[in-house]
CSV table of C-alpha atoms and ligand atoms in Angstrom, one decimal:
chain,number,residue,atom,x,y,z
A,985,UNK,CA,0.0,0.0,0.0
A,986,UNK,CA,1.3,3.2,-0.9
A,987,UNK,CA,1.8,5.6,2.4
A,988,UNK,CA,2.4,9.3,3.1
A,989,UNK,CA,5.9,9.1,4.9
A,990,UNK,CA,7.6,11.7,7.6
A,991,UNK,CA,10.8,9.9,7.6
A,992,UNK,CA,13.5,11.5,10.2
A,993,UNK,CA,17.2,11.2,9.9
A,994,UNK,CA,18.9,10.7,13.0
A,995,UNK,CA,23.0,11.7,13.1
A,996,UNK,CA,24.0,8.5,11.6
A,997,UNK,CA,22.5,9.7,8.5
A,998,UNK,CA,24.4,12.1,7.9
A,999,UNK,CA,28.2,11.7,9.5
A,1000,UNK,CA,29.6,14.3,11.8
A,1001,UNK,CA,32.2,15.8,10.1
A,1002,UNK,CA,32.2,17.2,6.0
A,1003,UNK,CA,33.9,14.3,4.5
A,1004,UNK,CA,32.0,11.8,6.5
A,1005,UNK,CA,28.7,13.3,5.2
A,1006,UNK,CA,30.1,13.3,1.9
A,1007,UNK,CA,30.1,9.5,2.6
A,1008,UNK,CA,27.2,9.1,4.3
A,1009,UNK,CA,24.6,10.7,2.4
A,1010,UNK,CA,25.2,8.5,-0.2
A,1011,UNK,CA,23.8,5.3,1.8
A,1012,UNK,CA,21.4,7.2,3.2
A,1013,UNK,CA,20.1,8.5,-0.4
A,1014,UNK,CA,19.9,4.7,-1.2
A,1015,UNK,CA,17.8,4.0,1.3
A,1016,UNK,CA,15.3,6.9,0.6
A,1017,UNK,CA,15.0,5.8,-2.9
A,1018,UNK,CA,14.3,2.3,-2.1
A,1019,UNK,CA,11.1,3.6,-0.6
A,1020,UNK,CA,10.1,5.8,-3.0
A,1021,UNK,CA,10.9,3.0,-5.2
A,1022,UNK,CA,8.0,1.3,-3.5
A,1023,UNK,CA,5.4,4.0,-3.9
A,1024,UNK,CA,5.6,5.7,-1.2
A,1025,UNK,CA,5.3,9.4,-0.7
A,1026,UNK,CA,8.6,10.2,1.4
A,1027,UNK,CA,9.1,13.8,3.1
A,1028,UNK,CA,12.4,14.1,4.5
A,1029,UNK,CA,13.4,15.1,7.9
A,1030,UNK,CA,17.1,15.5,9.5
A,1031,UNK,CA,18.7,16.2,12.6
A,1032,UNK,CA,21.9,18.6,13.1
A,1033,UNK,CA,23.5,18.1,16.2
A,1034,UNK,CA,27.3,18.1,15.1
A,1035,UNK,CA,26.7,20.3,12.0
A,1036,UNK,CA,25.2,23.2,14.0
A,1037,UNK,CA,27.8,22.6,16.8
A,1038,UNK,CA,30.5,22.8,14.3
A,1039,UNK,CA,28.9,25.9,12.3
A,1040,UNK,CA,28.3,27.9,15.6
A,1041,UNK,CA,32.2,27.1,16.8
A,1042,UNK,CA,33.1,28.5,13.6
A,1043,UNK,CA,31.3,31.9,14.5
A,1044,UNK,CA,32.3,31.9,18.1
A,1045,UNK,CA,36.3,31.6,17.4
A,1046,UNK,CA,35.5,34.6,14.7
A,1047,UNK,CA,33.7,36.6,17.2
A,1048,UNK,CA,37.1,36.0,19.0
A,1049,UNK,CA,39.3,37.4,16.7
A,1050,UNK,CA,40.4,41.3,15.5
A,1051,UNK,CA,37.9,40.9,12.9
A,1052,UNK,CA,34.8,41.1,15.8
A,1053,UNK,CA,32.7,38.9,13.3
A,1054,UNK,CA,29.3,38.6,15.6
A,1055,UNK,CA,28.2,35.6,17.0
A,1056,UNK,CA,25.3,34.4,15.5
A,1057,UNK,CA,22.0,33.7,17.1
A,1058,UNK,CA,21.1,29.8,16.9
A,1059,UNK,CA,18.2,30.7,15.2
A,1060,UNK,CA,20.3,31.6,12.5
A,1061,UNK,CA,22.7,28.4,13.0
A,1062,UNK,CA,20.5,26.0,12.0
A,1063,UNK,CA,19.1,28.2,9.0
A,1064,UNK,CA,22.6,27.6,7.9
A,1065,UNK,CA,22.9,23.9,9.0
A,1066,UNK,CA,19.6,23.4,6.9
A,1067,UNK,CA,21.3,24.7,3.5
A,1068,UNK,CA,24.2,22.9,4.2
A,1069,UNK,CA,22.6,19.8,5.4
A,1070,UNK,CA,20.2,19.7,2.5
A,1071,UNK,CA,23.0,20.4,-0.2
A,1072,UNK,CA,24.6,17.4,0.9
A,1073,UNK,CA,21.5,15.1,0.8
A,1074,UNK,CA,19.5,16.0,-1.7
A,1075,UNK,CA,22.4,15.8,-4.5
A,1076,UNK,CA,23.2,12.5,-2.8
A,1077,UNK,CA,19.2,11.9,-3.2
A,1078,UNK,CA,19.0,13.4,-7.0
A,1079,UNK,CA,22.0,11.4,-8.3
A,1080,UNK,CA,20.6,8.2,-6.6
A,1081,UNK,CA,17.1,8.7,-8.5
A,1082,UNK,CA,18.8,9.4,-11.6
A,1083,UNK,CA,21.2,6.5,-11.4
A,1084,UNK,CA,17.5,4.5,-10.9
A,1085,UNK,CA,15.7,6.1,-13.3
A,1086,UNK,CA,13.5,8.3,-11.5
A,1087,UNK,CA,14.0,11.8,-12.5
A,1088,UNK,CA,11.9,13.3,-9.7
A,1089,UNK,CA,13.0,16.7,-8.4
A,1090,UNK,CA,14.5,17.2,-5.1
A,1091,UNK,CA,14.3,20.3,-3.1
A,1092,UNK,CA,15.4,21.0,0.3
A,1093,UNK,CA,13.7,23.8,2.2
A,1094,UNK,CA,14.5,26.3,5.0
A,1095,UNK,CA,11.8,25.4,6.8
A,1096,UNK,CA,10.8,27.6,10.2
A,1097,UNK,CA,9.0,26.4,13.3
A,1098,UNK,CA,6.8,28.2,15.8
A,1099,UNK,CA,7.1,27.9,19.2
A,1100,UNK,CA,5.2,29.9,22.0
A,1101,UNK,CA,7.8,32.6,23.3
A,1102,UNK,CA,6.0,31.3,27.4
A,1103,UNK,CA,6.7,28.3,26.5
A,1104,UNK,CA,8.4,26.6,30.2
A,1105,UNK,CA,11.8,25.7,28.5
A,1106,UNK,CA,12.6,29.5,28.2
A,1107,UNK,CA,12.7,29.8,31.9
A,1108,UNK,CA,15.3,27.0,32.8
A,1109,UNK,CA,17.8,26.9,29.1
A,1110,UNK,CA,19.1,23.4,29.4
A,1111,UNK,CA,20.8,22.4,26.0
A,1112,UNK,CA,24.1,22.8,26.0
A,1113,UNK,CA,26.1,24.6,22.4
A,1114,UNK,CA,29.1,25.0,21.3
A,1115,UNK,CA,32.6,25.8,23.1
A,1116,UNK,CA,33.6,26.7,26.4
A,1117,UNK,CA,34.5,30.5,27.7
A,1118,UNK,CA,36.2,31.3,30.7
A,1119,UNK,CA,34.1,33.3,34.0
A,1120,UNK,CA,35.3,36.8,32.4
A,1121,UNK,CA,34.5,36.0,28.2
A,1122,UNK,CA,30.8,34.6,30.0
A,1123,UNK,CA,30.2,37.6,31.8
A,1124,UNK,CA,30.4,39.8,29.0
A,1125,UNK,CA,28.3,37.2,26.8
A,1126,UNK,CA,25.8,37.1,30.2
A,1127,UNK,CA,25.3,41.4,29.6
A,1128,UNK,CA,25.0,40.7,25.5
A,1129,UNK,CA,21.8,38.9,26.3
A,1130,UNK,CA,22.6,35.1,26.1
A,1131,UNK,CA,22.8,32.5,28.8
A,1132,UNK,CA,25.4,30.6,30.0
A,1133,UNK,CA,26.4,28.0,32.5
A,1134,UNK,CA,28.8,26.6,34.8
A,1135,UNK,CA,29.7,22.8,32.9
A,1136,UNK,CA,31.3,20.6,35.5
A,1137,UNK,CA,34.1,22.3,36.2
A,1138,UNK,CA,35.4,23.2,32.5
A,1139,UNK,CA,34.3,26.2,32.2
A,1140,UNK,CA,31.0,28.4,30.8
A,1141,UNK,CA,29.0,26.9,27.8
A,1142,UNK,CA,25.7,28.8,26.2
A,1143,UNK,CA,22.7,26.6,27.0
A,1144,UNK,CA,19.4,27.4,25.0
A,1145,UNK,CA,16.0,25.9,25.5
A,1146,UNK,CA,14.3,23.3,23.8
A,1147,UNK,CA,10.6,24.6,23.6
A,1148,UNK,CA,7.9,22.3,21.7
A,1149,UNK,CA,7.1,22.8,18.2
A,1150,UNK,CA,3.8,24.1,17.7
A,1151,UNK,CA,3.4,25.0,13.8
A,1152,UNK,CA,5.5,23.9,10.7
A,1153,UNK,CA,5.3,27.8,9.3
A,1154,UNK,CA,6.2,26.1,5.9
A,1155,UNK,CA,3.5,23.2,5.9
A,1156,UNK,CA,1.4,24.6,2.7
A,1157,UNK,CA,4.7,24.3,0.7
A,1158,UNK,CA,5.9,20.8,2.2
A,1159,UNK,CA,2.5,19.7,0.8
A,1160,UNK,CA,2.0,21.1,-2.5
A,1161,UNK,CA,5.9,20.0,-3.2
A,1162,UNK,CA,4.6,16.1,-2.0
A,1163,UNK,CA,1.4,16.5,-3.6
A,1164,UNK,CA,3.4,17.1,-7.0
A,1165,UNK,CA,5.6,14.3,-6.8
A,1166,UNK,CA,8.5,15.5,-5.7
A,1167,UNK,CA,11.0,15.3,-2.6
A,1168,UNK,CA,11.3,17.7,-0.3
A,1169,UNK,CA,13.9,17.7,2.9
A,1170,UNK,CA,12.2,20.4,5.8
A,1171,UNK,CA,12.3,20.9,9.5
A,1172,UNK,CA,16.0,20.1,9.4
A,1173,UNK,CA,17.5,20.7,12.8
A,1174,UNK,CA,14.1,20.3,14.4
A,1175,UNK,CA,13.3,23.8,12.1
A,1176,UNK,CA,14.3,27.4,12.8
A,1177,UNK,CA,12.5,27.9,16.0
A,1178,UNK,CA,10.3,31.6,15.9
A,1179,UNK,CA,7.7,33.0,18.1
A,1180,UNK,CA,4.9,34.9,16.0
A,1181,UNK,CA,4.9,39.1,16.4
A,1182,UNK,CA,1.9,39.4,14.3
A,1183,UNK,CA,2.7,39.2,10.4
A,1184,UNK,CA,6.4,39.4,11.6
A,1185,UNK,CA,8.1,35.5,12.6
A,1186,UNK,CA,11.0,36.8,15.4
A,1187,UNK,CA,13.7,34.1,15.5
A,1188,UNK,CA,14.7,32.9,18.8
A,1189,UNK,CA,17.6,31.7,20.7
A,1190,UNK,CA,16.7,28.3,21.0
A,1191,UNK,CA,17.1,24.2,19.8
A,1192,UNK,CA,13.7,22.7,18.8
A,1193,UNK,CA,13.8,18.4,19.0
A,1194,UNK,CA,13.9,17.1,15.9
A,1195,UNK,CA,11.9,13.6,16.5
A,1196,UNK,CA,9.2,16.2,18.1
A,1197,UNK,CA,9.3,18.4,15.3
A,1198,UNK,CA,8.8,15.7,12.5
A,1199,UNK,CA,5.9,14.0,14.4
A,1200,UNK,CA,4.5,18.0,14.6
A,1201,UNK,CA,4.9,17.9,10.6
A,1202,UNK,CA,3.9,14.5,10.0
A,1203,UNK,CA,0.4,15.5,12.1
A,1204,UNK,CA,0.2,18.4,9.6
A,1205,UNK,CA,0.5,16.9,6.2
A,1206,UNK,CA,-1.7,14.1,7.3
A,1207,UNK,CA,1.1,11.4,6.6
A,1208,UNK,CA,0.2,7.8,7.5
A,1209,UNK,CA,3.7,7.3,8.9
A,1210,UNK,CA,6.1,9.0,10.8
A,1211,UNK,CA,9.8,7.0,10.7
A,1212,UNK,CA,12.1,7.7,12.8
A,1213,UNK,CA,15.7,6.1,11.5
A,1214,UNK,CA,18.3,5.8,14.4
A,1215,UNK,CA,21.3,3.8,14.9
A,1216,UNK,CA,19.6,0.9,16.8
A,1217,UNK,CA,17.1,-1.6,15.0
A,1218,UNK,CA,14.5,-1.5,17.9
A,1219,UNK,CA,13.4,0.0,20.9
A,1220,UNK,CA,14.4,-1.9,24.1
A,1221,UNK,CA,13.2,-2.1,27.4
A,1222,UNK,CA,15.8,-2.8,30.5
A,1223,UNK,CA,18.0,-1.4,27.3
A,1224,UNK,CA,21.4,-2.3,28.3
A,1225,UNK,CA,20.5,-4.7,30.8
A,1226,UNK,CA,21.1,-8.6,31.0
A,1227,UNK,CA,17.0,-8.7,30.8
A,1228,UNK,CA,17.0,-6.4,28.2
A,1229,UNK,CA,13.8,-7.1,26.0
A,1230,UNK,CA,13.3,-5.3,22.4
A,1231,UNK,CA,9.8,-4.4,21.2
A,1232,UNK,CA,8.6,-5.7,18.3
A,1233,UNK,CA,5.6,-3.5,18.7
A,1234,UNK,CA,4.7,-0.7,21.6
A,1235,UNK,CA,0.7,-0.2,22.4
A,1236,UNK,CA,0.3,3.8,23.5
A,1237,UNK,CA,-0.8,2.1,26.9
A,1238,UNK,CA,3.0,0.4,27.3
A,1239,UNK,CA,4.7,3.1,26.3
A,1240,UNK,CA,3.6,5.6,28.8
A,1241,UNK,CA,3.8,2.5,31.3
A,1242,UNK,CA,7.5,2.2,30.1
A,1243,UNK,CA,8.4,5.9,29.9
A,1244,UNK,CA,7.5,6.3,33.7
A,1245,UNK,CA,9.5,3.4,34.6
A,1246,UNK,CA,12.5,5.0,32.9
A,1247,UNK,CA,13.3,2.9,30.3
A,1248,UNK,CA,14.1,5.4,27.6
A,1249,UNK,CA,17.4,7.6,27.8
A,1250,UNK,CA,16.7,11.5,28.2
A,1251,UNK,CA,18.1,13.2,25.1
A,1252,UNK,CA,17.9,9.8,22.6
A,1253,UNK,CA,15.2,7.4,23.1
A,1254,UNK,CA,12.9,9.2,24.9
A,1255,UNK,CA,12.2,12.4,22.8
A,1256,UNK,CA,12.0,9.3,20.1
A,1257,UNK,CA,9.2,7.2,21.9
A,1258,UNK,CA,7.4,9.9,22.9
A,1259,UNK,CA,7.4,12.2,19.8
A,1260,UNK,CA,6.1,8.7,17.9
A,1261,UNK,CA,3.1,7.7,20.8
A,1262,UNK,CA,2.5,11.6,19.9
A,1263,UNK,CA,1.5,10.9,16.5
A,1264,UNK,CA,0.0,7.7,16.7
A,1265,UNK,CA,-2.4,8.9,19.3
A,1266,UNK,CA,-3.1,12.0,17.2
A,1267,UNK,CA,-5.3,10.3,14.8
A,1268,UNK,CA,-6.7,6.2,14.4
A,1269,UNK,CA,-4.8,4.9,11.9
A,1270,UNK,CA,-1.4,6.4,12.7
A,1271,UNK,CA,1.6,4.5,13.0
A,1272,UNK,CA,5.2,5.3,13.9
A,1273,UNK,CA,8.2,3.2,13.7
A,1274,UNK,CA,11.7,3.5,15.1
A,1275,UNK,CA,14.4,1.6,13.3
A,1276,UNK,CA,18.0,1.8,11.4
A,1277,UNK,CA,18.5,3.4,8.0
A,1278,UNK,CA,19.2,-0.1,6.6
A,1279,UNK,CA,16.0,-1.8,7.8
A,1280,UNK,CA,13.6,0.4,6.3
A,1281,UNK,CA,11.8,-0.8,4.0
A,1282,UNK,CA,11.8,-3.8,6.1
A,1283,UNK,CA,10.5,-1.9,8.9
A,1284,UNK,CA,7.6,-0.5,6.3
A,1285,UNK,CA,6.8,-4.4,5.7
A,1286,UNK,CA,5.9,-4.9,9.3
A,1287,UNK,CA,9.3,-6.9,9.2
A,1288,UNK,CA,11.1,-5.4,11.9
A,1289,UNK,CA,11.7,-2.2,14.0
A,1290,UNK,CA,9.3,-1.3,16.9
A,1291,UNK,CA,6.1,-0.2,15.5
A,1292,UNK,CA,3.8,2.2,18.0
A,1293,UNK,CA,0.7,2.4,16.8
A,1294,UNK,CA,-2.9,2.9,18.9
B,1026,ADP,P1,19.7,10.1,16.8
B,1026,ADP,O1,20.9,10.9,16.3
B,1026,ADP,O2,19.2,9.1,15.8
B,1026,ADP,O3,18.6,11.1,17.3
B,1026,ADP,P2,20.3,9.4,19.5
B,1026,ADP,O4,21.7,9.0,19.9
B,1026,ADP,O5,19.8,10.7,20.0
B,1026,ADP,O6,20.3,9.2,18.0
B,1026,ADP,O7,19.3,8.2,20.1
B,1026,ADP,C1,19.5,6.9,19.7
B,1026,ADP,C2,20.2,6.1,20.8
B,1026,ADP,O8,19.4,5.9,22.0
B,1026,ADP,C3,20.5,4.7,20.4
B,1026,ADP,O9,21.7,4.6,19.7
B,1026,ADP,C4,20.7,4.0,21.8
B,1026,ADP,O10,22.1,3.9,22.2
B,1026,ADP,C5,20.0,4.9,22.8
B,1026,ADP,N1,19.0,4.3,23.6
B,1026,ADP,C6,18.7,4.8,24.9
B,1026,ADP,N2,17.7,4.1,25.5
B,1026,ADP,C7,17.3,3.2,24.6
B,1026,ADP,C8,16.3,2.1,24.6
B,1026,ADP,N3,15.5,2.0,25.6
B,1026,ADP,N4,16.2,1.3,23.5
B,1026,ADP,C9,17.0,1.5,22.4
B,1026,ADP,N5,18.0,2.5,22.4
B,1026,ADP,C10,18.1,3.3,23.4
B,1027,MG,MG1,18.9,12.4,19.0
C-alpha cells in the first residue's frame, strides 16, 4: 500500500564531520530511494546536532578574533545547517534517483518552526552549544543577552531551550511540493524555532527536537507514517541490561507505562518514543516506527523495528 511518509534522519544519516557526510549521504540517499521506489510518498526530515555545533564554533572563534565577526544567534545556525545539510542530501538523493531512473526533483527547504515565546523551557535553558568561555568571556556574553552556565568544572558553555514545536510555518509548501511528486527535505534541525509578532516571525535563541518536530509535521501533512531512522534496529526495554527485551511492537498504553518506569534515555530514546506515541495517538490509523537506515523498507513491511501504533 502506498503511504504518506515523515521519515527523520537521525545523526548516523548524515556523518559528523564534511567528508563523513560526503560518505554518508550516499547510503542514506539509497535508502530513501528504495522507498520511493515502492510507492511511497517520502518527506524528509534530519537532525543537526554536530553540523550546527560545528557551524556555531566556527562563529564563536570569529567573534574571538580582531575581525569582531558577531556571534550568531542559533536561530540563524540552523538556518545555515539546513542549507548545508540539504546540499549534501539532496544531490546525494538526485544522483541516486537518476542512477535509478527516476527523474523526480529534489528540493530541500528552510523550513521555520513556531514555538510559544512562554513556552516553560525559556525559563530553565538546558541544552548545551558550542565551546567553552572562561568566567570573564561569560560575563560579557551574560550582559550581551545570552545564557550561560557553569559545565562541571570546564568552564561556561551557552545553554538554550528546547521549547515544543507548535506549527511547521512552511506546511502549505511541504505539501503542495509532495502532492506534485517530488521530494522535499524540511524541518532540518528540528526547524528554525520563531515566536509569532503578528505578520512578523522573530527568531529565537533556542534548539527545537527534531523527532518532536517531525511528528509535529507528520500530524500536519496528514502522513500515514512517521519513521524515525536511528542507529539501533528497535526500541528496548531494560536497554542495556542482561533482561534487556526489544519491542517488536509498543501499544500507546505500554509506552507511557514504560516511559515512567524509565526505560528510555533522556536526550535519545525518549524524545524518540514519545514524539512517535504523539503521533500515533493524534489520529486512528497512525503509525510510527523506530528503526536503522538499513532496515527500512523492512520496517515499512511490518518486518522489523518497533512499530507504535494505537
Ligand atoms: P539520533 O541521532 O538518531 O537522534 P540518539 O543517539 O539521539 O540518535 O538516540 C538513539 C540512541 O538511543 C541509540 O543509539 C541507543 O544507544 C539509545 N537508547 C537509549 N535508550 C534506549 C532504549 N531503551 N532502547 C534503544 N535504544 C536506546
Ligand atoms: Mg537524538
Amino acid at each position: 500500500m502506498r503511504k504518506k511518509i515523515v521519515l527523520a534522519l537521525g545523526g548516523n544519516a548524515l556523518g559528523d564531520n564534511l567528508a563523513g557526510q560526503m560518505q554518508a549521504v550516499k547510503q542514506t540517499a539509497q535508502a530513501i530511494v528504495d522507498l520511493i521506489a515502492q510507492g511511497h510518498q517520502v518527506v524528509v526530515t534530519h537532525g543537526n546536532g554536530p553540523q550546527v555545533g560545528m557551524i556555531n564554533l566556527a562563529f564563536e572563534a570569529a567573534a574571538r578574533t580582531e575581525a569582531h565577526t558577531p556571534m550568531l544567534p542559533m536561530s540563524v545556525c540552523v538556518a545555515l545547517s539546513q542549507g548545508y545539510i540539504g546540499y549534501d542530501l539532496q544531490n546525494a538523493l538526485r544522483e541516486e534517483l537518476l542512477s535509478r531512473d527516476m527523474p523526480i526533483p529534489v528540493a530541500t527547504l528552510i523550513t521555520q518552526v513556531e514555538v510559544d515565546a512562554n513556552d516553560e523551557a525559556f525559563r530553565n535553558p538546558t541544552k548545551p552549544i558550542g565551546s567553552f568561555f572562561s568566567k570573564d568571556e561569560a560575563d560579557a556574553l551574560t550582559k550581551q543577552g545570552y545564557t550561560l552556565k557553569e559545565d562541571a568544572g570546564r568552564g561556561y558553555r551557552r545553554v538554550v531551550a528546547s521549547p515544543q514545536p507548535l506549527d511547521i510555518i512552511e506546511k502549505e509548501t511541504v505539501k503542495a511540493l509532495m502532492n506534485a511528486g517530488q521530494v522535499v527535505i524540511t524541518t532540518g534541525g528540528g526547524g528554525i524555532p520563531v515566536v509569532r509578532e503578528g505578520h512578523h516571525l522573530r527568531g529565537v535563541s533556542a534548539v527545537i527536537d527534531k523527532d518532536w518536530a517531525s511528528a509535529r509535521l507528520a500530524a500536519m501533512i496528514d502522513a500515514d507514517m512517521l519513521i524515525i531512522l536511528t542507529a539501533v534496529e528497535k526500541v528496548a526495554i531494560n536497554f542495556g541490561k542482561s533482561n534487556e527485551q526489544w519491542l517488536e511492537k509498543l501499544s500507546l498504553h505500554d509506552a507511557e507505562r514504560f516511559i515512567a518506569e524509565g526505560h528510555f534515555a533522556k536526550g535519545s530514546m525518549l524524545p524518540k518514543v514519545e514524539a512517535a506515541a504523539s503521533f500515533a495517538r493524534s489520529r486512528p490509523g497512525r503509525q510510527a516506527l523506530i528503526t536503522m537506515l538499513s532496515k527500512a523498507k523492512e520496517g515499512i513491511e511490518g518486518k522489523t523495528g518497533t512499530i507504535i501504533e494505537g
